[in-house]
Coordinates of C-alpha atoms and ligand atoms in Angstrom, one line a residue:
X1 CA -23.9 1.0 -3.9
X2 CA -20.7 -0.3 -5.7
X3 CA -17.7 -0.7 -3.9
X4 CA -14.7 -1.4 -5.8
X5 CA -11.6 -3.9 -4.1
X6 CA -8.5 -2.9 -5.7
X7 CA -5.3 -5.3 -5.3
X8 CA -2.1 -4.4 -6.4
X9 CA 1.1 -7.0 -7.8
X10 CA 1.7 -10.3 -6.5
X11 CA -1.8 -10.4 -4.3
X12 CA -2.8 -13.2 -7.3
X13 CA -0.2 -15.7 -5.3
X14 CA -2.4 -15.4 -2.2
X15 CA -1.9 -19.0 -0.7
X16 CA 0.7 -20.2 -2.4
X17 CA 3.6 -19.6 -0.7
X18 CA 4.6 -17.6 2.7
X19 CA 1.7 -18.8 4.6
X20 CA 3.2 -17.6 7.9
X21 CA 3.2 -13.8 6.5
X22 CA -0.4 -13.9 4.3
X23 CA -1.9 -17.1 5.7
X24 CA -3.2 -19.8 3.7
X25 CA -6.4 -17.9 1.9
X26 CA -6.1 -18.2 -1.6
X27 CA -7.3 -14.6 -4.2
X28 CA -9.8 -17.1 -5.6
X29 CA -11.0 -17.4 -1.7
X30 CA -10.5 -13.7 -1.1
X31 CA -12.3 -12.9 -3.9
X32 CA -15.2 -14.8 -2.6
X33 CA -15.3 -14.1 1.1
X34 CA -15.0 -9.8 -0.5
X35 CA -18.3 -10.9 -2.7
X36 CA -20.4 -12.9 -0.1
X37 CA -20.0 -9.8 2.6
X38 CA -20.9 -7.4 0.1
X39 CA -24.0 -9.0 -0.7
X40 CA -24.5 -9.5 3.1
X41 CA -23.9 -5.6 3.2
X42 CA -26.2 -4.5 0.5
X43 CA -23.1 -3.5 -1.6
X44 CA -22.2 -4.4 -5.3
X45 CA -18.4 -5.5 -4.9
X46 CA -16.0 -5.4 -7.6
X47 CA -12.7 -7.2 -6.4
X48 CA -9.6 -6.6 -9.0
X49 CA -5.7 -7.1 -9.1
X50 CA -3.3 -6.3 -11.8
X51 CA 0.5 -5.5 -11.8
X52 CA 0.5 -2.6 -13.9
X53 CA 0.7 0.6 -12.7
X54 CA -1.2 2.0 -15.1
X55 CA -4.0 0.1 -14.6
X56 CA -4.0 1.0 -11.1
X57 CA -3.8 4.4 -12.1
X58 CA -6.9 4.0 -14.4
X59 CA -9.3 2.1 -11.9
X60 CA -8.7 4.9 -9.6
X61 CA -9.9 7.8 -11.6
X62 CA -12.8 5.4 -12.7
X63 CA -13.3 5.2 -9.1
X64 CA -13.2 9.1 -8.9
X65 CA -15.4 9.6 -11.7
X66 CA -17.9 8.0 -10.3
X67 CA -17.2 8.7 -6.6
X68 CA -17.4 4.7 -5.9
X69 CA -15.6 3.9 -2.0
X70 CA -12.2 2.0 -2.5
X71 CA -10.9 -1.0 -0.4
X72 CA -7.0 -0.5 -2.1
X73 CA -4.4 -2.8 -1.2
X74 CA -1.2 -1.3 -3.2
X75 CA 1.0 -4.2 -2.0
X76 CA 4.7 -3.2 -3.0
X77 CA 2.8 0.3 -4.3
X78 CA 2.6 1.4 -1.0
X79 CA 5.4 1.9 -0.3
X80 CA 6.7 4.1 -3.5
X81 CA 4.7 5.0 -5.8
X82 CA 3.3 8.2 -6.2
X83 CA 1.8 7.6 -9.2
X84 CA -0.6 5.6 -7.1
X85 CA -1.1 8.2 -4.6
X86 CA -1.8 10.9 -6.8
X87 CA -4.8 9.2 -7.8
X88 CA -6.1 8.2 -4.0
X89 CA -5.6 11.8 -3.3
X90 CA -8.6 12.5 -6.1
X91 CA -11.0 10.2 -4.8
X92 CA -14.1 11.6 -4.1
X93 CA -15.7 9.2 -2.2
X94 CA -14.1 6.9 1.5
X95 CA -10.6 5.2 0.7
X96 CA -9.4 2.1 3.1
X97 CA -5.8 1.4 2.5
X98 CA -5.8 -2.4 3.9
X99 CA -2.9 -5.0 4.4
X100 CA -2.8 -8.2 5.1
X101 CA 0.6 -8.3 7.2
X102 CA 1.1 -6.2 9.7
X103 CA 4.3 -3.6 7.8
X104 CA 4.9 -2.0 10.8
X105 CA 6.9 -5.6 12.6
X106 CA 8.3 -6.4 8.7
X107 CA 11.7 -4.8 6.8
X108 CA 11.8 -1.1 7.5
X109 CA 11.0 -0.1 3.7
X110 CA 7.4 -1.4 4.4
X111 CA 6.9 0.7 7.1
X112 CA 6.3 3.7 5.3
X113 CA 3.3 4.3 3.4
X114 CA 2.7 6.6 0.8
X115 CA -1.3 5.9 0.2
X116 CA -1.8 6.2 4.2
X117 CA -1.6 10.0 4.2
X118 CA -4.5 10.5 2.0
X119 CA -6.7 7.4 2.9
X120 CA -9.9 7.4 5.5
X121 CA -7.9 4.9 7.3
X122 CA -6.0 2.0 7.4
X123 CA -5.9 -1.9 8.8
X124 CA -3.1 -3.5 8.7
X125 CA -2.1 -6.7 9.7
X126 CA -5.4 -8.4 10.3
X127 CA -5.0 -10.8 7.5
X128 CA -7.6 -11.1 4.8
X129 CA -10.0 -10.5 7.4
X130 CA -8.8 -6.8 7.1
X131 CA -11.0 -6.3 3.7
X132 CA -13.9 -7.7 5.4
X133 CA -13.9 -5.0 8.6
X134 CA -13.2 -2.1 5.7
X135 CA -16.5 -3.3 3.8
X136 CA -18.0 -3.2 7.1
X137 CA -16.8 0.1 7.9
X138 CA -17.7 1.6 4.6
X139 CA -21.3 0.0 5.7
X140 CA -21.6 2.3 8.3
X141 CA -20.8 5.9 6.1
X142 CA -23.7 4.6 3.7
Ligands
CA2_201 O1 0.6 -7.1 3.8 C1 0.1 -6.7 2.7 O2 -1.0 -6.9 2.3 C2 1.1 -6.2 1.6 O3 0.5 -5.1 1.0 C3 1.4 -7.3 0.7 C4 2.5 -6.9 -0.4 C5 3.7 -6.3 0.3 O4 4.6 -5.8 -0.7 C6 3.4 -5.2 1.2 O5 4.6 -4.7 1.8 C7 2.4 -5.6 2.3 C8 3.0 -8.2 -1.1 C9 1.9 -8.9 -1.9 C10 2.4 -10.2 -2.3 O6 1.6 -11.2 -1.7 C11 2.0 -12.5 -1.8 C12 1.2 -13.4 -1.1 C13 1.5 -14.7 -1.2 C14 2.6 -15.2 -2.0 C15 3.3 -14.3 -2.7 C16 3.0 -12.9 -2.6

């Protein structure tokens, strides 16, 4: 089953700066620790990022199409755009909304999300460790 990692803008610059708030993990690294517990899972995991919105938009009704399980960290996205939550709210198959920080003890306009209401759930804070526990939850509604 394919399981489809989708990171939002600036998540490229993992591990190059603010180590105290996203830890030292590079997206190179991310993208590699995503792919080795997939394969450990039995899942075919496709990690992307992109800054446009569009894009986004576009992975998520791929995602829909083909009801394919979503790991989506929206970054800044979560926290406005509707655009982006319009197209959770048609997947057909389990959505985890992950973060790396936790946005709850950050500036106050992180602590709403828009993507949380229509997600399965949500892990926040647990650094990149967060994507792993989401590929191991969707491992349990196989
Ligand atoms: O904690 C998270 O995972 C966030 O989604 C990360 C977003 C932020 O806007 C959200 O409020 C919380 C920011 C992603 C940018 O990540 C960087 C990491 C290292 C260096 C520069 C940017």
């Amino acid at each position: 089953m394919k399981v489809l990692i989708l990171n939002g803008p600036n998540l490229d610059r993992l591990g190059t700066r603010e180590p105290d708030v996203y830890g030292r993990t590079t997206y190179a690294d991310l993208v590699e620790m995503c792919e080795a517990e997939g394969r450990d899972l039995g899942f075919e995991v496709e990690v992307r990022q992109t800054a446009h919105e569009g894009e986004m938009v576009g992975w998520l009704h791929e995602a829909a199409d083909a009801s394919t399980p979503v790991v989506l960290n929206g970054a800044a996205w979560t926290h406005y755009s509707i655009a982006v939550r319009d197209a959770c709210s048609q997947l057909t198959a389990p959505l985890v909304e992950v973060h790396i920080s936790n946005i709850h003890q950050r500036e106050e306009f992180r602590h709403h999300s828009v993507i949380s209401a229509v997600a399965s759930g949500v892990i926040v804070g647990l650094g990149v460790e967060g994507y792993l526990l989401a590929l191991r939850w969707l491992s349990l509604k196989k």
